[in-house]
Amino acid sequence: MNEGACCPPNGEEREDEQLQVIVWRCSEPKRNGKPWKTFRQEQGTAMMWFKAEEKVRSAVSQRGLSALFRCLFGPPQLHDGLQEERDLILAIAQCSLDHEDPVHSRVLQTIYKKLTGSRFDCALYGAHWEELGFQGSNPATDLRGAGFLALLHLLYLVMDSKTLLLAHEIFRLSQHHTQHFPFCVMSVNITRIVIQALREECLSRECNRQHTVIPVVNNLYAATFLRLAYIWRTQQKTILDSSFVLKDLEILAKKNPKQLLRSLDTYLTKGTKRLSRMGLSGAQNVSGSQDTHPKNLTFTGVCDLQLDTTERVQAV
């Protein structure tokens, strides 16, 4: 990236503290006392706006025999006290990126600096976003189906020391000379998977057990990204396999989210020792090599893949 795209940081420590508050509210919302009360007040304000704009689609509607079968044999419904928290997540996913909003801009800047190690702010538009794995100079164009929630998930990944290590490992893997993939676009697709699992009530049992929704959603996002990196590395996947890998991950996230969450917990508990066992530490960082991302290869997301109805897709 050229130097003209950057400017010196301004009030960086204060802004990082503000982002830490955003991440804390997204990852640890169930608190007692004043912080939780403040979060609930802000949550209610946001929900009033989104409901007024009719932007919340909380669940997949089902009718007739399908609804009856789901009632008898499907996953449990989310407890009443958690439905507003779920609706807030889905509302954020409907919110588009606004470059004029200072919070949105700061989230983007932080993601860039945490992944690249840069100490400088960067331009909101430019080819430097392609280095992070967006498909163009404007990140907003890649957020279809996930909205601002996709950026909050990336922020969640890079703002904690343990998950930041995971983010760096996956980012390095995404730059491998033969197994490269667009890191941020892949992340957006994983957020889409989590949104769909939430809408189809596949996460209700775990949310009810933990008495919260936002941490479950965030952790499932990180766990699914971790699983993708493991599959990508150990099975020698390439960008041509992306659609099928994502489809398998979607099936797994809906059928057995608890397994994914358990894997993330194991990774975070064992830390760097877990990296070598997973095979991620062998990922090459070749960002300085030439022509590592051929322009003639396009990335296909989970929402773009059209499977034949007779094709059987097995879970990872």
mmCIF file of C-alpha atoms in Angstrom:
data_model
loop_
_atom_site.group_PDB
_atom_site.id
_atom_site.type_symbol
_atom_site.label_atom_id
_atom_site.label_comp_id
_atom_site.label_asym_id
_atom_site.label_seq_id
_atom_site.Cartn_x
_atom_site.Cartn_y
_atom_site.Cartn_z
ATOM 1 C CA MET A 1 0.000 0.000 0.000
ATOM 2 C CA ASN A 2 1.302 3.437 -0.826
ATOM 3 C CA GLU A 3 2.115 5.936 1.884
ATOM 4 C CA GLY A 4 -0.481 8.364 0.575
ATOM 5 C CA ALA A 5 -3.231 6.045 1.737
ATOM 6 C CA CYS A 6 -2.176 6.391 5.375
ATOM 7 C CA CYS A 7 -2.276 9.104 7.945
ATOM 8 C CA PRO A 8 -0.840 9.262 11.480
ATOM 9 C CA PRO A 9 -3.048 7.871 14.249
ATOM 10 C CA ASN A 10 -5.170 10.406 16.082
ATOM 11 C CA GLY A 11 -6.316 9.646 19.628
ATOM 12 C CA GLU A 12 -5.568 5.977 18.988
ATOM 13 C CA GLU A 13 -5.529 4.851 22.630
ATOM 14 C CA ARG A 14 -8.888 6.464 23.389
ATOM 15 C CA GLU A 15 -10.500 5.007 20.267
ATOM 16 C CA ASP A 16 -9.109 1.541 21.028
ATOM 17 C CA GLU A 17 -10.697 1.768 24.470
ATOM 18 C CA GLN A 18 -14.020 2.594 22.826
ATOM 19 C CA LEU A 19 -13.686 -0.421 20.537
ATOM 20 C CA GLN A 20 -12.861 -2.617 23.517
ATOM 21 C CA VAL A 21 -16.205 -1.513 24.978
ATOM 22 C CA ILE A 22 -17.965 -2.480 21.727
ATOM 23 C CA VAL A 23 -16.320 -5.898 21.733
ATOM 24 C CA TRP A 24 -17.051 -6.390 25.430
ATOM 25 C CA ARG A 25 -20.709 -5.611 24.867
ATOM 26 C CA CYS A 26 -20.813 -7.990 21.902
ATOM 27 C CA SER A 27 -18.994 -10.858 23.598
ATOM 28 C CA GLU A 28 -19.884 -10.546 27.292
ATOM 29 C CA PRO A 29 -23.306 -8.936 27.502
ATOM 30 C CA LYS A 30 -24.741 -10.872 30.417
ATOM 31 C CA ARG A 31 -23.521 -8.893 33.377
ATOM 32 C CA ASN A 32 -25.059 -7.806 36.649
ATOM 33 C CA GLY A 33 -25.355 -4.203 37.666
ATOM 34 C CA LYS A 34 -24.877 -0.945 35.817
ATOM 35 C CA PRO A 35 -22.884 -2.118 32.739
ATOM 36 C CA TRP A 36 -25.557 -4.668 31.878
ATOM 37 C CA LYS A 37 -28.285 -2.091 32.457
ATOM 38 C CA THR A 38 -26.518 0.343 30.117
ATOM 39 C CA PHE A 39 -26.167 -2.367 27.491
ATOM 40 C CA ARG A 40 -29.849 -3.222 27.771
ATOM 41 C CA GLN A 41 -30.816 0.434 27.369
ATOM 42 C CA GLU A 42 -28.698 0.835 24.243
ATOM 43 C CA GLN A 43 -29.989 -2.484 22.931
ATOM 44 C CA GLY A 44 -33.565 -1.345 23.371
ATOM 45 C CA THR A 45 -32.896 1.926 21.555
ATOM 46 C CA ALA A 46 -31.332 0.112 18.627
ATOM 47 C CA MET A 47 -34.181 -2.371 18.437
ATOM 48 C CA MET A 48 -36.785 0.399 18.405
ATOM 49 C CA TRP A 49 -35.097 1.935 15.346
ATOM 50 C CA PHE A 50 -34.705 -1.352 13.489
ATOM 51 C CA LYS A 51 -38.269 -2.454 14.228
ATOM 52 C CA ALA A 52 -39.533 0.925 13.024
ATOM 53 C CA GLU A 53 -37.642 0.339 9.784
ATOM 54 C CA GLU A 54 -39.045 -3.219 9.622
ATOM 55 C CA LYS A 55 -35.583 -4.640 9.123
ATOM 56 C CA VAL A 56 -35.727 -7.612 11.490
ATOM 57 C CA ARG A 57 -36.551 -11.082 10.166
ATOM 58 C CA SER A 58 -36.097 -13.135 13.306
ATOM 59 C CA ALA A 59 -36.727 -16.666 12.078
ATOM 60 C CA VAL A 60 -37.411 -18.786 9.039
ATOM 61 C CA SER A 61 -41.185 -19.023 8.649
ATOM 62 C CA GLN A 62 -42.700 -22.483 8.257
ATOM 63 C CA ARG A 63 -46.260 -23.577 7.631
ATOM 64 C CA GLY A 64 -48.393 -26.671 7.510
ATOM 65 C CA LEU A 65 -46.774 -30.079 7.984
ATOM 66 C CA SER A 66 -43.324 -28.529 8.019
ATOM 67 C CA ALA A 67 -44.241 -26.359 11.003
ATOM 68 C CA LEU A 68 -45.864 -29.319 12.793
ATOM 69 C CA PHE A 69 -42.839 -31.562 12.217
ATOM 70 C CA ARG A 70 -40.510 -28.868 13.509
ATOM 71 C CA CYS A 71 -42.672 -28.358 16.583
ATOM 72 C CA LEU A 72 -42.598 -32.074 17.412
ATOM 73 C CA PHE A 73 -39.074 -33.066 16.416
ATOM 74 C CA GLY A 74 -37.139 -29.860 15.768
ATOM 75 C CA PRO A 75 -34.816 -27.870 18.039
ATOM 76 C CA PRO A 76 -36.258 -26.095 21.082
ATOM 77 C CA GLN A 77 -37.451 -22.544 20.748
ATOM 78 C CA LEU A 78 -35.405 -19.704 22.164
ATOM 79 C CA HIS A 79 -36.493 -18.608 25.634
ATOM 80 C CA ASP A 80 -38.610 -15.473 25.696
ATOM 81 C CA GLY A 81 -35.987 -13.463 27.566
ATOM 82 C CA LEU A 82 -33.430 -14.073 24.810
ATOM 83 C CA GLN A 83 -35.496 -13.217 21.763
ATOM 84 C CA GLU A 84 -34.734 -9.503 21.905
ATOM 85 C CA GLU A 85 -31.004 -10.247 22.004
ATOM 86 C CA ARG A 86 -31.390 -12.486 18.947
ATOM 87 C CA ASP A 87 -33.377 -9.818 17.126
ATOM 88 C CA LEU A 88 -30.647 -7.274 17.800
ATOM 89 C CA ILE A 89 -28.063 -9.546 16.156
ATOM 90 C CA LEU A 90 -30.261 -10.017 13.107
ATOM 91 C CA ALA A 91 -30.915 -6.275 12.980
ATOM 92 C CA ILE A 92 -27.173 -5.525 12.954
ATOM 93 C CA ALA A 93 -26.822 -8.019 10.101
ATOM 94 C CA GLN A 94 -29.300 -5.895 8.138
ATOM 95 C CA CYS A 95 -27.313 -2.725 8.786
ATOM 96 C CA SER A 96 -25.008 -1.709 5.930
ATOM 97 C CA LEU A 97 -21.550 -0.228 6.306
ATOM 98 C CA ASP A 98 -21.647 3.570 6.520
ATOM 99 C CA HIS A 99 -18.287 5.204 5.838
ATOM 100 C CA GLU A 100 -19.646 8.485 7.219
ATOM 101 C CA ASP A 101 -20.225 6.910 10.630
ATOM 102 C CA PRO A 102 -17.077 7.343 12.769
ATOM 103 C CA VAL A 103 -17.703 4.087 14.642
ATOM 104 C CA HIS A 104 -17.991 2.130 11.400
ATOM 105 C CA SER A 105 -14.815 3.746 10.089
ATOM 106 C CA ARG A 106 -12.920 3.028 13.310
ATOM 107 C CA VAL A 107 -13.974 -0.622 13.198
ATOM 108 C CA LEU A 108 -12.571 -0.911 9.673
ATOM 109 C CA GLN A 109 -9.347 0.867 10.624
ATOM 110 C CA THR A 110 -8.826 -1.377 13.642
ATOM 111 C CA ILE A 111 -9.345 -4.559 11.641
ATOM 112 C CA TYR A 112 -6.775 -3.358 9.119
ATOM 113 C CA LYS A 113 -4.173 -2.392 11.720
ATOM 114 C CA LYS A 114 -4.606 -5.529 13.824
ATOM 115 C CA LEU A 115 -4.202 -7.850 10.840
ATOM 116 C CA THR A 116 -1.345 -6.009 9.125
ATOM 117 C CA GLY A 117 0.493 -4.662 12.159
ATOM 118 C CA SER A 118 0.338 -1.131 10.754
ATOM 119 C CA ARG A 119 0.422 1.795 13.186
ATOM 120 C CA PHE A 120 -1.247 4.126 10.718
ATOM 121 C CA ASP A 121 -4.824 4.683 9.677
ATOM 122 C CA CYS A 122 -5.583 3.843 6.076
ATOM 123 C CA ALA A 123 -7.917 5.267 3.436
ATOM 124 C CA LEU A 124 -11.515 4.021 3.558
ATOM 125 C CA TYR A 125 -11.274 3.157 -0.147
ATOM 126 C CA GLY A 126 -8.334 1.674 -1.984
ATOM 127 C CA ALA A 127 -6.485 -1.402 -3.188
ATOM 128 C CA HIS A 128 -5.115 -2.039 0.321
ATOM 129 C CA TRP A 129 -8.448 -3.655 1.253
ATOM 130 C CA GLU A 130 -7.803 -6.345 -1.341
ATOM 131 C CA GLU A 131 -4.674 -7.259 0.638
ATOM 132 C CA LEU A 132 -6.978 -8.230 3.518
ATOM 133 C CA GLY A 133 -9.143 -10.373 1.283
ATOM 134 C CA PHE A 134 -11.923 -8.083 0.160
ATOM 135 C CA GLN A 135 -12.698 -8.360 -3.529
ATOM 136 C CA GLY A 136 -12.491 -4.655 -4.300
ATOM 137 C CA SER A 137 -11.485 -1.241 -3.035
ATOM 138 C CA ASN A 138 -14.708 -0.771 -1.036
ATOM 139 C CA PRO A 139 -15.343 -3.351 1.747
ATOM 140 C CA ALA A 140 -19.046 -2.483 1.818
ATOM 141 C CA THR A 141 -19.626 -4.296 -1.483
ATOM 142 C CA ASP A 142 -18.664 -7.654 0.072
ATOM 143 C CA LEU A 143 -20.993 -7.533 3.085
ATOM 144 C CA ARG A 144 -24.127 -8.754 1.298
ATOM 145 C CA GLY A 145 -26.149 -11.039 3.543
ATOM 146 C CA ALA A 146 -24.160 -10.272 6.678
ATOM 147 C CA GLY A 147 -24.069 -6.476 6.939
ATOM 148 C CA PHE A 148 -22.230 -4.716 9.730
ATOM 149 C CA LEU A 149 -22.318 -7.911 11.802
ATOM 150 C CA ALA A 150 -19.617 -9.306 9.501
ATOM 151 C CA LEU A 151 -17.295 -6.474 10.521
ATOM 152 C CA LEU A 152 -18.156 -6.834 14.202
ATOM 153 C CA HIS A 153 -17.220 -10.509 13.961
ATOM 154 C CA LEU A 154 -13.849 -9.604 12.478
ATOM 155 C CA LEU A 155 -13.424 -6.998 15.202
ATOM 156 C CA TYR A 156 -14.276 -9.602 17.826
ATOM 157 C CA LEU A 157 -11.626 -11.897 16.339
ATOM 158 C CA VAL A 158 -8.797 -9.341 16.414
ATOM 159 C CA MET A 159 -9.466 -7.527 19.706
ATOM 160 C CA ASP A 160 -8.759 -10.440 22.065
ATOM 161 C CA SER A 161 -5.183 -11.696 22.420
ATOM 162 C CA LYS A 162 -6.124 -15.379 22.071
ATOM 163 C CA THR A 163 -8.434 -15.006 19.103
ATOM 164 C CA LEU A 164 -6.032 -12.490 17.535
ATOM 165 C CA LEU A 165 -3.484 -15.308 17.370
ATOM 166 C CA LEU A 166 -6.073 -17.411 15.558
ATOM 167 C CA ALA A 167 -6.834 -14.515 13.185
ATOM 168 C CA HIS A 168 -3.158 -14.143 12.306
ATOM 169 C CA GLU A 169 -2.767 -17.881 11.685
ATOM 170 C CA ILE A 170 -5.758 -17.971 9.341
ATOM 171 C CA PHE A 171 -4.666 -14.746 7.649
ATOM 172 C CA ARG A 172 -1.241 -16.278 6.938
ATOM 173 C CA LEU A 173 -2.904 -19.405 5.598
ATOM 174 C CA SER A 174 -5.025 -17.242 3.287
ATOM 175 C CA GLN A 175 -1.791 -15.950 1.719
ATOM 176 C CA HIS A 176 -0.327 -19.393 0.979
ATOM 177 C CA HIS A 177 1.121 -19.609 -2.536
ATOM 178 C CA THR A 178 -1.225 -22.438 -3.604
ATOM 179 C CA GLN A 179 -3.951 -22.489 -0.918
ATOM 180 C CA HIS A 180 -4.658 -18.764 -0.817
ATOM 181 C CA PHE A 181 -8.202 -17.464 -0.350
ATOM 182 C CA PRO A 182 -9.766 -14.025 0.306
ATOM 183 C CA PHE A 183 -9.620 -13.827 4.096
ATOM 184 C CA CYS A 184 -12.300 -11.185 4.695
ATOM 185 C CA VAL A 185 -14.732 -12.543 2.120
ATOM 186 C CA MET A 186 -14.365 -15.988 3.670
ATOM 187 C CA SER A 187 -15.093 -14.418 7.052
ATOM 188 C CA VAL A 188 -18.251 -12.781 5.690
ATOM 189 C CA ASN A 189 -19.450 -16.151 4.406
ATOM 190 C CA ILE A 190 -18.919 -17.681 7.839
ATOM 191 C CA THR A 191 -20.963 -14.891 9.389
ATOM 192 C CA ARG A 192 -23.728 -15.724 6.894
ATOM 193 C CA ILE A 193 -23.631 -19.350 8.023
ATOM 194 C CA VAL A 194 -23.990 -18.321 11.673
ATOM 195 C CA ILE A 195 -26.866 -15.953 10.854
ATOM 196 C CA GLN A 196 -28.719 -18.723 9.060
ATOM 197 C CA ALA A 197 -28.140 -21.162 11.926
ATOM 198 C CA LEU A 198 -29.525 -18.563 14.327
ATOM 199 C CA ARG A 199 -32.583 -17.925 12.146
ATOM 200 C CA GLU A 200 -33.334 -21.645 11.871
ATOM 201 C CA GLU A 201 -33.141 -21.950 15.683
ATOM 202 C CA CYS A 202 -30.200 -24.347 15.469
ATOM 203 C CA LEU A 203 -28.481 -22.399 18.252
ATOM 204 C CA SER A 204 -31.469 -22.159 20.582
ATOM 205 C CA ARG A 205 -30.482 -25.115 22.762
ATOM 206 C CA GLU A 206 -26.995 -23.731 23.386
ATOM 207 C CA CYS A 207 -28.281 -20.179 23.879
ATOM 208 C CA ASN A 208 -30.857 -21.396 26.381
ATOM 209 C CA ARG A 209 -28.189 -23.379 28.224
ATOM 210 C CA GLN A 210 -25.880 -20.368 28.477
ATOM 211 C CA HIS A 211 -28.756 -17.917 29.050
ATOM 212 C CA THR A 212 -27.383 -15.599 26.383
ATOM 213 C CA VAL A 213 -27.207 -15.263 22.597
ATOM 214 C CA ILE A 214 -24.469 -12.842 21.548
ATOM 215 C CA PRO A 215 -21.496 -14.770 23.012
ATOM 216 C CA VAL A 216 -22.798 -18.008 21.475
ATOM 217 C CA VAL A 217 -23.059 -16.381 18.041
ATOM 218 C CA ASN A 218 -19.609 -14.795 18.296
ATOM 219 C CA ASN A 219 -17.959 -17.986 19.500
ATOM 220 C CA LEU A 220 -19.637 -20.079 16.822
ATOM 221 C CA TYR A 221 -18.278 -17.676 14.213
ATOM 222 C CA ALA A 222 -14.743 -18.072 15.581
ATOM 223 C CA ALA A 223 -15.167 -21.838 15.942
ATOM 224 C CA THR A 224 -16.372 -22.212 12.356
ATOM 225 C CA PHE A 225 -13.458 -20.145 11.068
ATOM 226 C CA LEU A 226 -11.103 -22.338 13.098
ATOM 227 C CA ARG A 227 -12.660 -25.469 11.613
ATOM 228 C CA LEU A 228 -12.346 -24.050 8.102
ATOM 229 C CA ALA A 229 -8.636 -23.358 8.648
ATOM 230 C CA TYR A 230 -8.079 -26.890 9.922
ATOM 231 C CA ILE A 231 -9.876 -28.457 6.951
ATOM 232 C CA TRP A 232 -8.184 -26.093 4.505
ATOM 233 C CA ARG A 233 -4.724 -26.877 5.802
ATOM 234 C CA THR A 234 -4.935 -30.607 6.480
ATOM 235 C CA GLN A 235 -6.940 -31.530 3.369
ATOM 236 C CA GLN A 236 -4.940 -29.267 1.042
ATOM 237 C CA LYS A 237 -7.980 -27.270 -0.065
ATOM 238 C CA THR A 238 -7.741 -24.483 -2.626
ATOM 239 C CA ILE A 239 -9.984 -21.639 -3.694
ATOM 240 C CA LEU A 240 -11.691 -23.992 -6.164
ATOM 241 C CA ASP A 241 -12.977 -26.011 -3.181
ATOM 242 C CA SER A 242 -14.345 -23.006 -1.304
ATOM 243 C CA SER A 243 -18.034 -23.466 -2.092
ATOM 244 C CA PHE A 244 -18.094 -27.097 -1.030
ATOM 245 C CA VAL A 245 -16.079 -26.479 2.141
ATOM 246 C CA LEU A 246 -18.465 -23.686 3.145
ATOM 247 C CA LYS A 247 -21.499 -25.819 2.409
ATOM 248 C CA ASP A 248 -20.149 -28.621 4.600
ATOM 249 C CA LEU A 249 -19.422 -26.114 7.357
ATOM 250 C CA GLU A 250 -22.973 -24.799 7.133
ATOM 251 C CA ILE A 251 -24.325 -28.305 7.641
ATOM 252 C CA LEU A 252 -22.040 -28.892 10.613
ATOM 253 C CA ALA A 253 -22.834 -25.524 12.217
ATOM 254 C CA LYS A 254 -26.545 -26.291 12.044
ATOM 255 C CA LYS A 255 -26.366 -29.943 13.078
ATOM 256 C CA ASN A 256 -23.727 -29.830 15.791
ATOM 257 C CA PRO A 257 -22.762 -26.314 16.905
ATOM 258 C CA LYS A 258 -21.759 -27.702 20.291
ATOM 259 C CA GLN A 259 -18.969 -29.719 18.677
ATOM 260 C CA LEU A 260 -17.582 -26.622 16.992
ATOM 261 C CA LEU A 261 -17.766 -24.612 20.212
ATOM 262 C CA ARG A 262 -15.956 -27.373 22.082
ATOM 263 C CA SER A 263 -13.164 -27.327 19.494
ATOM 264 C CA LEU A 264 -12.749 -23.575 19.919
ATOM 265 C CA ASP A 265 -12.595 -23.955 23.678
ATOM 266 C CA THR A 266 -9.862 -26.585 23.316
ATOM 267 C CA TYR A 267 -7.887 -24.345 20.980
ATOM 268 C CA LEU A 268 -8.132 -21.315 23.265
ATOM 269 C CA THR A 269 -7.222 -23.390 26.319
ATOM 270 C CA LYS A 270 -4.130 -24.985 24.803
ATOM 271 C CA GLY A 271 -3.051 -21.889 22.892
ATOM 272 C CA THR A 272 0.046 -22.099 20.721
ATOM 273 C CA LYS A 273 0.568 -25.780 21.508
ATOM 274 C CA ARG A 274 -2.675 -26.449 19.724
ATOM 275 C CA LEU A 275 -1.438 -24.695 16.560
ATOM 276 C CA SER A 276 1.231 -27.247 15.701
ATOM 277 C CA ARG A 277 -1.143 -30.136 16.381
ATOM 278 C CA MET A 278 -3.686 -28.574 14.024
ATOM 279 C CA GLY A 279 -1.095 -28.016 11.323
ATOM 280 C CA LEU A 280 -1.854 -24.296 11.051
ATOM 281 C CA SER A 281 1.578 -23.123 12.100
ATOM 282 C CA GLY A 282 2.992 -24.410 8.830
ATOM 283 C CA ALA A 283 0.999 -21.884 6.830
ATOM 284 C CA GLN A 284 3.289 -19.702 4.796
ATOM 285 C CA ASN A 285 3.236 -15.949 4.836
ATOM 286 C CA VAL A 286 4.092 -15.051 1.287
ATOM 287 C CA SER A 287 2.588 -11.602 1.139
ATOM 288 C CA GLY A 288 5.803 -10.342 -0.420
ATOM 289 C CA SER A 289 5.844 -12.901 -3.230
ATOM 290 C CA GLN A 290 4.739 -12.037 -6.740
ATOM 291 C CA ASP A 291 1.388 -12.924 -8.284
ATOM 292 C CA THR A 292 0.143 -14.939 -5.299
ATOM 293 C CA HIS A 293 -3.509 -14.158 -6.102
ATOM 294 C CA PRO A 294 -4.238 -14.757 -9.796
ATOM 295 C CA LYS A 295 -6.886 -12.325 -11.014
ATOM 296 C CA ASN A 296 -8.629 -14.963 -13.136
ATOM 297 C CA LEU A 297 -9.771 -16.927 -10.069
ATOM 298 C CA THR A 298 -13.017 -15.781 -8.510
ATOM 299 C CA PHE A 299 -14.288 -16.656 -5.046
ATOM 300 C CA THR A 300 -17.639 -18.397 -4.729
ATOM 301 C CA GLY A 301 -19.495 -18.029 -1.455
ATOM 302 C CA VAL A 302 -21.943 -20.341 0.251
ATOM 303 C CA CYS A 303 -24.868 -18.227 -0.951
ATOM 304 C CA ASP A 304 -23.761 -18.493 -4.581
ATOM 305 C CA LEU A 305 -23.423 -22.268 -4.872
ATOM 306 C CA GLN A 306 -26.272 -24.050 -6.628
ATOM 307 C CA LEU A 307 -26.243 -27.759 -5.850
ATOM 308 C CA ASP A 308 -28.152 -30.415 -7.722
ATOM 309 C CA THR A 309 -30.981 -31.662 -5.550
ATOM 310 C CA THR A 310 -29.775 -35.236 -5.922
ATOM 311 C CA GLU A 311 -26.239 -34.439 -4.793
ATOM 312 C CA ARG A 312 -25.397 -35.599 -1.301
ATOM 313 C CA VAL A 313 -23.224 -33.303 0.742
ATOM 314 C CA GLN A 314 -21.686 -34.851 3.822
ATOM 315 C CA ALA A 315 -20.838 -32.818 6.911
ATOM 316 C CA VAL A 316 -17.173 -32.159 7.587
#
